[in-house]
Short mmCIF file of C-alpha atoms and ligand atoms in Angstrom, two decimals:
data_model
loop_
_atom_site.label_atom_id
_atom_site.label_comp_id
_atom_site.label_asym_id
_atom_site.label_seq_id
_atom_site.Cartn_x
_atom_site.Cartn_y
_atom_site.Cartn_z
CA MET A 1316 17.56 -20.90 29.06
CA ASP A 1317 14.29 -19.70 30.57
CA TRP A 1318 11.99 -20.17 27.59
CA LEU A 1319 9.09 -18.36 29.22
CA LYS A 1320 11.37 -15.39 29.70
CA GLU A 1321 12.30 -15.57 26.01
CA ALA A 1322 8.63 -15.68 25.01
CA LEU A 1323 7.72 -12.79 27.30
CA PHE A 1324 10.60 -10.78 25.88
CA VAL A 1325 8.96 -11.01 22.46
CA ARG A 1326 5.63 -9.96 23.94
CA GLU A 1327 7.25 -7.01 25.68
CA MET A 1328 8.84 -5.89 22.41
CA ALA A 1329 5.43 -5.98 20.74
CA MET A 1330 4.02 -3.81 23.52
CA GLU A 1331 6.95 -1.40 23.23
CA ASN A 1332 6.24 -1.18 19.52
CA ASN A 1333 2.62 -0.25 20.27
CA ARG A 1334 3.84 2.43 22.67
CA MET A 1335 6.38 3.74 20.16
CA PHE A 1336 3.80 4.10 17.38
CA GLY A 1337 1.24 5.48 19.83
CA ASP A 1338 3.63 8.33 20.64
CA ALA A 1339 4.87 8.88 17.07
CA LEU A 1340 3.71 10.39 13.80
CA PRO A 1341 3.48 7.25 11.58
CA MET A 1342 4.08 8.42 8.00
CA ILE A 1343 5.27 5.36 6.06
CA ALA A 1344 3.16 5.49 2.89
CA SER A 1345 2.53 1.72 2.80
CA GLU A 1346 1.17 1.29 6.31
CA ASN A 1347 -2.03 1.83 8.27
CA ILE A 1348 -3.90 0.84 11.42
CA LEU A 1349 -6.65 -1.74 11.75
CA SER A 1350 -10.24 -1.06 12.74
CA PRO A 1351 -11.54 -2.82 15.89
CA LEU A 1352 -13.65 -5.29 13.85
CA CYS A 1353 -10.75 -6.17 11.53
CA LYS A 1354 -8.41 -6.59 14.49
CA GLU A 1355 -10.83 -8.99 16.13
CA MET A 1356 -10.73 -11.28 13.07
CA LEU A 1357 -6.99 -11.77 13.49
CA ILE A 1358 -7.37 -13.64 16.78
CA THR A 1359 -10.25 -15.88 15.70
CA ASP A 1360 -9.84 -19.61 15.14
CA PHE A 1361 -9.49 -18.92 11.41
CA HIS A 1362 -5.86 -18.01 12.00
CA GLY A 1363 -4.88 -21.64 12.50
CA ARG A 1364 -6.94 -23.27 9.74
CA TYR A 1365 -6.34 -24.39 6.19
CA ALA A 1366 -8.34 -23.88 3.02
CA GLU A 1367 -7.02 -24.72 -0.42
CA GLY A 1368 -8.98 -24.03 -3.59
CA ASN A 1369 -12.15 -21.97 -3.80
CA PRO A 1370 -15.34 -21.71 -1.69
CA GLY A 1371 -17.31 -24.93 -2.09
CA LYS A 1372 -14.37 -26.73 -3.78
CA ARG A 1373 -11.88 -27.53 -1.06
CA TYR A 1374 -9.16 -30.04 -0.35
CA TYR A 1375 -9.90 -29.85 3.40
CA GLN A 1376 -13.00 -30.37 5.53
CA GLY A 1377 -14.08 -27.81 8.11
CA CYS A 1378 -14.35 -24.89 5.68
CA LYS A 1379 -18.13 -24.44 5.93
CA PHE A 1380 -18.03 -21.08 7.71
CA PHE A 1381 -14.87 -19.92 6.04
CA ASP A 1382 -16.51 -20.52 2.65
CA GLU A 1383 -19.21 -18.02 3.69
CA VAL A 1384 -16.52 -15.55 4.71
CA GLU A 1385 -14.44 -15.87 1.54
CA SER A 1386 -17.54 -15.68 -0.67
CA LYS A 1387 -18.58 -12.50 1.16
CA ALA A 1388 -15.07 -11.02 0.76
CA ILE A 1389 -15.23 -11.71 -3.00
CA GLU A 1390 -18.74 -10.28 -3.29
CA LEU A 1391 -17.79 -7.08 -1.41
CA ALA A 1392 -14.54 -6.64 -3.38
CA LYS A 1393 -16.46 -6.92 -6.65
CA ILE A 1394 -18.91 -4.24 -5.50
CA LEU A 1395 -16.17 -1.97 -4.14
CA PHE A 1396 -14.12 -2.08 -7.34
CA ASP A 1397 -16.90 -2.79 -9.85
CA ALA A 1398 -14.87 -5.82 -10.93
CA ARG A 1399 -15.79 -9.03 -12.74
CA TYR A 1400 -13.41 -11.21 -10.75
CA ALA A 1401 -11.89 -10.72 -7.31
CA ASP A 1402 -9.32 -12.99 -5.74
CA VAL A 1403 -8.80 -12.32 -2.04
CA ARG A 1404 -6.35 -15.18 -1.42
CA PRO A 1405 -2.97 -13.56 -2.18
CA THR A 1406 -1.12 -13.01 1.07
CA SER A 1407 0.51 -9.79 -0.15
CA GLY A 1408 0.65 -7.43 -3.10
CA THR A 1409 3.84 -9.12 -4.25
CA VAL A 1410 2.11 -12.53 -4.18
CA ALA A 1411 -0.74 -11.02 -6.22
CA ASN A 1412 1.78 -9.81 -8.81
CA MET A 1413 3.51 -13.21 -8.83
CA ALA A 1414 0.17 -14.92 -9.49
CA VAL A 1415 -0.46 -12.67 -12.50
CA PHE A 1416 3.04 -13.39 -13.85
CA LYS A 1417 2.46 -17.10 -13.33
CA ALA A 1418 -0.91 -16.91 -15.07
CA TRP A 1419 -0.08 -14.77 -18.06
CA THR A 1420 3.65 -15.11 -18.81
CA LYS A 1421 6.35 -17.67 -19.47
CA PRO A 1422 10.04 -17.29 -18.65
CA GLY A 1423 11.72 -15.14 -21.29
CA ASP A 1424 8.58 -13.13 -22.10
CA LYS A 1425 8.97 -9.38 -22.51
CA VAL A 1426 7.24 -6.89 -20.22
CA THR A 1427 7.32 -3.10 -20.15
CA VAL A 1428 7.63 -1.46 -16.75
CA LEU A 1429 8.77 1.61 -14.81
CA ASP A 1430 12.23 1.61 -13.28
CA THR A 1431 12.30 1.14 -9.49
CA ALA A 1432 14.19 4.46 -9.17
CA ASP A 1433 11.22 6.10 -10.87
CA GLY A 1434 8.77 4.50 -8.45
CA ALA A 1435 7.98 0.93 -9.55
CA HIS A 1436 7.59 -1.70 -6.85
CA ILE A 1437 10.42 -4.17 -6.41
CA SER A 1438 8.14 -7.04 -7.52
CA PHE A 1439 8.24 -5.44 -10.99
CA GLY A 1440 12.05 -5.39 -10.91
CA LYS A 1441 14.86 -7.66 -11.99
CA TRP A 1442 15.62 -8.55 -8.34
CA GLY A 1443 11.98 -9.20 -7.48
CA ALA A 1444 9.07 -11.31 -8.73
CA ALA A 1445 9.49 -10.28 -12.39
CA GLY A 1446 13.11 -11.46 -12.26
CA LEU A 1447 12.08 -14.66 -10.48
CA ARG A 1448 9.71 -15.43 -13.37
CA GLY A 1449 12.59 -14.78 -15.80
CA LEU A 1450 10.83 -11.88 -17.54
CA GLU A 1451 12.71 -9.58 -19.87
CA LEU A 1452 12.20 -6.03 -18.59
CA HIS A 1453 11.99 -2.93 -20.79
CA THR A 1454 11.65 0.33 -18.87
CA TYR A 1455 9.51 3.31 -19.81
CA PRO A 1456 11.11 6.70 -20.11
CA PHE A 1457 10.15 8.90 -17.13
CA ASP A 1458 9.57 12.64 -16.91
CA SER A 1459 11.08 13.53 -13.55
CA GLU A 1460 9.76 17.10 -13.63
CA ALA A 1461 6.18 15.85 -14.05
CA MET A 1462 6.96 12.78 -11.87
CA ASN A 1463 5.15 10.61 -14.37
CA ILE A 1464 5.66 8.29 -17.34
CA ASP A 1465 6.65 10.04 -20.57
CA VAL A 1466 3.56 9.08 -22.58
CA ASP A 1467 5.00 9.41 -26.08
CA GLY A 1468 8.21 7.62 -25.14
CA ALA A 1469 6.29 4.82 -23.39
CA ALA A 1470 3.94 4.38 -26.37
CA LYS A 1471 6.95 4.11 -28.66
CA LEU A 1472 8.55 1.54 -26.34
CA ILE A 1473 5.40 -0.60 -26.17
CA ARG A 1474 5.05 -0.54 -29.97
CA SER A 1475 8.65 -1.58 -30.52
CA VAL A 1476 8.90 -4.22 -27.75
CA GLU A 1477 5.41 -5.74 -28.22
CA PRO A 1478 5.41 -7.03 -24.64
CA LYS A 1479 3.27 -9.80 -23.23
CA LEU A 1480 2.31 -7.51 -20.36
CA ALA A 1481 2.43 -3.74 -20.02
CA LEU A 1482 2.92 -3.15 -16.30
CA PHE A 1483 1.90 0.08 -14.58
CA GLY A 1484 1.48 1.35 -11.02
CA GLN A 1485 4.01 2.60 -8.54
CA SER A 1486 5.22 2.54 -4.95
CA VAL A 1487 6.16 6.17 -5.26
CA PHE A 1488 2.91 7.34 -6.71
CA LEU A 1489 2.21 11.06 -6.77
CA PHE A 1490 0.07 11.37 -9.91
CA PRO A 1491 -2.29 9.12 -11.89
CA THR A 1492 -0.70 7.09 -14.70
CA PRO A 1493 -1.63 8.16 -18.26
CA LEU A 1494 -3.31 4.79 -18.53
CA LYS A 1495 -6.05 5.38 -21.10
CA GLU A 1496 -3.56 6.34 -23.80
CA LEU A 1497 -1.08 3.58 -22.99
CA ALA A 1498 -3.61 0.78 -22.46
CA ASP A 1499 -4.91 1.32 -26.00
CA VAL A 1500 -1.37 1.07 -27.39
CA ALA A 1501 -0.69 -2.07 -25.36
CA HIS A 1502 -3.89 -3.74 -26.53
CA GLU A 1503 -3.06 -2.82 -30.15
CA VAL A 1504 0.13 -4.93 -29.93
CA GLY A 1505 -1.66 -7.76 -28.11
CA ALA A 1506 -0.32 -7.03 -24.62
CA LYS A 1507 -2.37 -7.34 -21.46
CA VAL A 1508 -2.37 -4.37 -19.11
CA VAL A 1509 -1.61 -4.89 -15.41
CA TYR A 1510 -1.91 -2.03 -12.94
CA ASP A 1511 -0.35 -2.38 -9.47
CA ALA A 1512 -2.66 -0.32 -7.27
CA ALA A 1513 -1.09 -1.38 -3.97
CA HIS A 1514 -0.55 2.13 -2.65
CA VAL A 1515 -3.59 3.85 -4.04
CA LEU A 1516 -6.15 1.04 -3.71
CA GLY A 1517 -8.23 2.85 -1.07
CA LEU A 1518 -8.17 6.09 -3.07
CA ILE A 1519 -9.38 4.22 -6.17
CA ALA A 1520 -12.09 2.46 -4.16
CA GLY A 1521 -13.10 5.83 -2.69
CA GLY A 1522 -13.45 7.20 -6.24
CA LYS A 1523 -10.71 9.80 -5.67
CA PHE A 1524 -7.93 8.55 -7.95
CA GLN A 1525 -7.90 7.21 -11.48
CA GLN A 1526 -10.12 4.17 -12.17
CA PRO A 1527 -7.73 1.66 -13.79
CA LEU A 1528 -10.36 -0.96 -14.56
CA LYS A 1529 -12.37 1.66 -16.43
CA GLU A 1530 -9.28 3.04 -18.18
CA GLY A 1531 -8.19 -0.19 -19.84
CA ALA A 1532 -6.33 -2.25 -17.24
CA ASP A 1533 -7.14 -5.94 -17.72
CA VAL A 1534 -6.17 -6.61 -14.16
CA MET A 1535 -5.51 -4.54 -11.08
CA THR A 1536 -3.48 -5.98 -8.22
CA GLY A 1537 -3.21 -4.38 -4.83
CA SER A 1538 -2.44 -4.69 -1.18
CA THR A 1539 -5.14 -4.40 1.43
CA HIS A 1540 -3.31 -2.51 4.17
CA LYS A 1541 -2.20 0.85 2.80
CA THR A 1542 -4.78 3.45 1.75
CA LEU A 1543 -7.26 0.58 1.90
CA PRO A 1544 -6.83 0.06 5.64
CA GLY A 1545 -7.40 -3.66 6.11
CA PRO A 1546 -5.13 -6.53 7.20
CA GLN A 1547 -1.80 -7.15 5.50
CA GLY A 1548 -2.56 -8.98 2.28
CA GLY A 1549 -3.16 -8.79 -1.45
CA VAL A 1550 -6.00 -8.84 -3.93
CA ILE A 1551 -6.46 -9.35 -7.67
CA LEU A 1552 -9.32 -7.66 -9.51
CA ALA A 1553 -10.28 -8.09 -13.16
CA ASN A 1554 -11.95 -5.79 -15.64
CA LYS A 1555 -15.67 -6.27 -16.21
CA THR A 1556 -15.64 -5.43 -19.89
CA ARG A 1557 -12.57 -7.24 -21.19
CA GLU A 1558 -14.10 -10.72 -21.21
CA SER A 1559 -11.80 -13.66 -21.82
CA GLN A 1560 -11.04 -17.19 -20.74
CA ASP A 1561 -7.86 -15.91 -19.15
CA ILE A 1562 -9.57 -15.48 -15.77
CA LYS A 1563 -9.22 -19.23 -15.30
CA TYR A 1564 -5.44 -18.81 -15.55
CA LEU A 1565 -5.51 -16.07 -12.91
CA ASP A 1566 -7.33 -18.45 -10.58
CA TRP A 1567 -4.70 -21.16 -11.21
CA GLY A 1568 -1.98 -18.53 -10.89
CA VAL A 1569 -3.02 -18.05 -7.26
CA PHE A 1570 -3.63 -21.75 -6.56
CA PRO A 1571 -1.74 -23.94 -7.15
CA GLY A 1572 0.55 -21.28 -8.65
CA VAL A 1573 1.85 -19.22 -5.77
CA THR A 1574 -0.18 -20.27 -2.70
CA SER A 1575 -1.36 -23.51 -1.16
CA SER A 1576 -3.37 -22.49 1.86
CA TYR A 1577 -3.49 -18.81 2.67
CA HIS A 1578 -4.27 -16.57 5.65
CA LEU A 1579 -7.91 -17.24 6.51
CA HIS A 1580 -8.07 -14.75 9.38
CA HIS A 1581 -6.76 -12.07 7.02
CA VAL A 1582 -9.43 -12.95 4.45
CA ALA A 1583 -12.08 -12.41 7.14
CA ALA A 1584 -10.53 -9.06 8.04
CA LYS A 1585 -10.34 -8.14 4.32
CA ALA A 1586 -14.10 -8.73 4.01
CA ILE A 1587 -14.72 -6.37 6.92
CA ALA A 1588 -12.27 -3.79 5.54
CA PHE A 1589 -14.14 -3.86 2.20
CA ALA A 1590 -17.48 -3.31 3.99
CA GLU A 1591 -15.97 -0.46 6.01
CA HIS A 1592 -14.53 1.10 2.89
CA LEU A 1593 -17.92 0.88 1.15
CA ALA A 1594 -19.34 2.78 4.13
CA PHE A 1595 -16.56 5.31 4.82
CA GLY A 1596 -14.05 5.11 1.94
CA LYS A 1597 -15.19 8.11 -0.07
CA GLU A 1598 -14.95 10.49 2.87
CA TYR A 1599 -11.64 8.95 3.99
CA ALA A 1600 -10.04 9.11 0.54
CA GLU A 1601 -11.13 12.74 0.12
CA GLN A 1602 -9.54 13.79 3.41
CA ILE A 1603 -6.34 11.85 2.69
CA ILE A 1604 -5.82 13.77 -0.54
CA ARG A 1605 -6.65 17.12 1.05
CA ASN A 1606 -4.15 16.39 3.82
CA ALA A 1607 -1.40 15.27 1.42
CA LYS A 1608 -1.77 18.41 -0.71
CA LYS A 1609 -1.74 20.62 2.36
CA LEU A 1610 1.30 18.96 3.90
CA ALA A 1611 3.22 19.11 0.60
CA GLU A 1612 2.42 22.80 0.22
CA GLU A 1613 3.41 23.57 3.82
CA LEU A 1614 6.68 21.64 3.52
CA TYR A 1615 7.44 23.59 0.35
CA ASN A 1616 6.64 26.87 2.12
CA GLN A 1617 8.97 25.84 4.95
CA GLY A 1618 11.81 25.47 2.42
CA PHE A 1619 11.75 21.78 1.42
CA ASP A 1620 12.53 20.65 -2.14
CA VAL A 1621 9.16 18.94 -2.66
CA LEU A 1622 8.80 17.11 -5.99
CA GLY A 1623 5.91 17.65 -8.39
CA ARG A 1624 5.56 21.32 -7.44
CA ASN A 1625 4.48 22.49 -10.93
CA HIS A 1626 1.69 19.92 -10.88
CA GLY A 1627 0.15 20.54 -7.45
CA PHE A 1628 2.73 18.36 -5.57
CA THR A 1629 0.50 15.29 -5.33
CA GLU A 1630 -2.84 13.74 -6.23
CA SER A 1631 -2.38 10.78 -3.88
CA HIS A 1632 -1.58 10.12 -0.21
CA GLN A 1633 2.13 10.57 -0.86
CA ILE A 1634 4.66 13.38 -0.76
CA LEU A 1635 8.26 13.10 -1.93
CA PHE A 1636 11.03 15.56 -1.13
CA LYS A 1637 14.76 15.69 -1.70
CA VAL A 1638 17.15 16.18 1.19
CA GLY A 1639 20.51 16.30 -0.60
CA LYS A 1640 22.52 13.79 -2.62
CA GLU A 1641 22.41 10.40 -0.85
CA LYS A 1642 21.24 12.01 2.42
CA GLY A 1643 17.86 10.26 2.63
CA GLY A 1644 18.98 7.68 5.20
CA GLU A 1645 20.47 10.25 7.53
CA ALA A 1646 17.34 12.42 7.34
CA ALA A 1647 15.01 9.46 7.99
CA GLN A 1648 17.09 8.52 11.04
CA LYS A 1649 16.87 12.04 12.48
CA LEU A 1650 13.14 12.09 11.90
CA GLU A 1651 12.76 8.79 13.77
CA GLU A 1652 14.71 10.23 16.69
CA ALA A 1653 12.18 13.06 16.69
CA GLY A 1654 9.26 10.58 16.71
CA ILE A 1655 8.40 10.92 13.01
CA ILE A 1656 8.44 7.54 11.26
CA ALA A 1657 9.10 7.89 7.51
CA ASN A 1658 11.35 6.19 4.98
CA MET A 1659 14.29 7.18 2.84
CA ASN A 1660 13.41 6.80 -0.81
CA MET A 1661 15.02 6.87 -4.22
CA VAL A 1662 14.21 9.90 -6.35
CA PRO A 1663 14.71 10.05 -10.13
CA GLY A 1664 18.45 10.07 -10.81
CA ASP A 1665 19.38 7.98 -7.75
CA GLU A 1666 21.34 4.84 -8.46
CA HIS A 1667 21.55 2.96 -5.18
CA PRO A 1668 18.48 2.00 -3.09
CA MET A 1669 20.55 2.12 0.12
CA ARG A 1670 21.87 5.61 -0.66
CA PRO A 1671 18.81 7.52 -1.82
CA SER A 1672 18.36 11.30 -1.80
CA GLY A 1673 14.71 11.56 -0.84
CA ILE A 1674 12.11 11.08 1.87
CA ARG A 1675 8.70 9.62 1.04
CA LEU A 1676 5.73 10.43 3.26
CA GLY A 1677 2.15 9.16 3.40
CA VAL A 1678 -0.69 10.78 5.33
CA GLN A 1679 -3.19 7.91 5.24
CA GLU A 1680 -2.57 6.83 8.85
CA LEU A 1681 -2.56 10.37 10.27
CA THR A 1682 -5.85 10.94 8.45
CA ARG A 1683 -7.32 7.79 9.99
CA LEU A 1684 -6.42 9.23 13.37
CA GLY A 1685 -8.65 12.22 12.64
CA MET A 1686 -6.06 14.74 11.46
CA LYS A 1687 -7.06 17.42 8.96
CA GLU A 1688 -5.40 20.34 7.16
CA GLY A 1689 -4.71 22.31 10.38
CA GLU A 1690 -2.69 19.43 11.80
CA MET A 1691 -0.68 19.19 8.56
CA GLU A 1692 0.52 22.76 9.13
CA GLU A 1693 1.76 21.80 12.60
CA ILE A 1694 3.49 18.68 11.27
CA ALA A 1695 5.36 20.61 8.56
CA LYS A 1696 6.85 22.74 11.33
CA PHE A 1697 8.20 19.64 13.11
CA PHE A 1698 9.94 18.63 9.87
CA LYS A 1699 11.51 22.07 9.54
CA ARG A 1700 12.80 22.05 13.11
CA VAL A 1701 14.55 18.70 12.58
CA LEU A 1702 15.80 18.90 9.00
CA ILE A 1703 16.22 22.61 8.25
CA ASP A 1704 16.81 24.32 11.61
CA GLY A 1705 18.94 21.41 12.85
CA GLU A 1706 17.25 21.36 16.26
CA GLU A 1707 18.08 18.43 18.55
CA PRO A 1708 15.65 15.60 17.49
CA ALA A 1709 15.09 14.55 21.12
CA LYS A 1710 13.83 18.06 21.91
CA VAL A 1711 11.42 18.01 18.96
CA LYS A 1712 10.26 14.54 20.02
CA LYS A 1713 8.91 15.90 23.33
CA ASP A 1714 6.59 18.20 21.36
CA VAL A 1715 5.67 15.42 18.90
CA VAL A 1716 4.64 13.14 21.79
CA GLU A 1717 2.55 15.91 23.33
CA PHE A 1718 0.91 16.68 19.97
CA LYS A 1719 0.15 12.99 19.31
CA LYS A 1720 -1.73 12.56 22.62
CA ASN A 1721 -4.84 14.00 20.96
CA TYR A 1722 -4.68 11.59 18.00
CA ARG A 1723 -4.89 8.00 19.14
CA LYS A 1724 -8.45 7.21 18.23
CA ILE A 1725 -9.38 5.50 15.00
CA HIS A 1726 -11.84 6.99 12.46
CA TYR A 1727 -13.58 6.00 9.18
CA CYS A 1728 -14.66 2.56 10.46
CA PHE A 1729 -17.40 0.86 12.48
CA TYR A 1730 -16.98 1.32 16.25
CA GLU A 1731 -14.73 4.29 15.61
CA GLY A 1732 -13.18 6.09 18.55
CA GLU A 1733 -11.33 3.04 19.92
CA ASP A 1734 -7.69 3.56 20.86
CA ALA A 1735 -5.63 2.45 17.86
CA TYR A 1736 -2.51 1.54 19.83
CA GLU A 1737 -3.91 -0.32 22.81
CA TYR A 1738 -2.56 -3.86 23.02
CA ILE A 1739 -4.61 -6.84 24.04
CA LYS A 1740 -3.79 -8.29 27.43
CA LEU A 1741 -4.32 -12.02 26.95
CA VAL A 1742 -2.45 -13.30 29.97
CA GLN A 1743 -2.93 -11.97 33.48
CA LYS A 1744 0.28 -12.19 35.47
N1 LIG B 1498 7.81 -1.62 -0.43
C1 LIG B 1498 6.54 -1.20 0.09
C2 LIG B 1498 6.41 0.27 0.09
O1 LIG B 1498 6.13 0.87 -0.92
O2 LIG B 1498 6.61 0.84 1.16
C3 LIG B 1498 5.42 -1.82 -0.64
O3 LIG B 1498 5.52 -3.20 -0.65
#
C-alpha cells in the first residue's frame, strides 16, 4: 500500500467536504461554522497537550499558559450566562449531561424527561447516557399541537414520581419550555432541575430565548457549536441563586467522572467564541429568530405542513415540517441532491427514528453567512421546487450553487468577512 496516497486521500475528502458545504445551503440545526480566530486555536500546540484537573491544580506540568486560557474561558462563560459556576471541560453536550448524571444521580434513580419522539436529546433516553447511568425514565405528556410539554400533565407526573432530577430541554426545540411553573413543582418534591440548552445556547446567551438559570434550572448544560458558534464541545453552567455544596459534585462529575484530559485547543476556541458572543451575540440571535420565523411562514405559504403554526411556527432557530408518513428520509435525500443539507426528524406520533415523517431545519448557519429575511423567501422556493413541484434535484442544485456564491463570508465575529469554507493549505506539493 502507498500510505502517503492513503493519507492524501483523507485530505482530499476533507477538501471536497469544504467544497460541498461551500456550494450548499447548510441547514442542520445542530451545526455552525467557526470564526477565523476560533479556527486558528484548533491548530495550535494545545491540540496535542494534556491537562487533568482544574487551573492551578494539575496532574501534568506544562499547563502554565493553558491555565490562563481555561480560567479566561470560565470567566467569560460566567459573564455570558450570568452563572455561578462554569465548566468548559466537557468535550460534548452529551458528556456534559453524563457528568451531571454522574454527579447527582445513582443507578436506579428516577428522572422525568421528554420522549425523544417529542424532541428530547438521545442522551436523555434509554439508549443514551441516561440509560447508561441506569436511570429510570418517566416521560412528560406532550401537546403536539402546541409542540410543547403539557404543563398540567408534567406537574402531575413530577409530583407522583418525585424524581431525583427533572430534565428539560430539547433537540427539536421550537418554543421555550414552561420552566418557571415546572421548576417550582420539581423543587417542591426535592428534585434538581437540569435544562439541556444545547441547541438554543446562543439564543439564550443573546438574551433572545428563555433564561433557564433565572427560571429555576439548577444547572444548564449545552454544546458550544450550534447557535453558540464555537468549536465542537460542551459546557455546564450553574445557577447563581441556588447555592449548595453540590457544585463540588459537578466538578467531580466532569473529572474524574467522565473525562480525564480533554480538548485543550477546543477550550481555547470556546473562550474566543464566548468573547465573540459577548460582542455580537445579541444581534446574531435576533437575526436568527427573525430568519427562522420568516422561513417557516414562507414554507407554510408554499404549501408545507409546518408544525407550530397556531403559535407563530417557532421562537428558536428551528423549523419542523411533515412530509408524509415515514417519508422524512426520502425528502432529506432529495434535498441533499439539490444542495440543501437538512436532516430527517421524528415528529410527534412517529415510532421509529430511522423512519421519521418530518424534516428539521435550522437557520443559524445561513444567518452567520449574512442571510436575512429576503434570502429566506428565496430558500423556501427551492424547497417547493424539490419537494412539492417534484423538479429534478440536480436542476435545482444549479440554482442553489449560483445563489450560494454570494454567501460564503462569515459574520458576527472578529475579523468577519473571511471565507468560511476555505481550507488551509499546509503542505505545498
Ligand atoms: N443529535 C444532535 C442534533 O440535535 O442534531 C445533537 O447532538
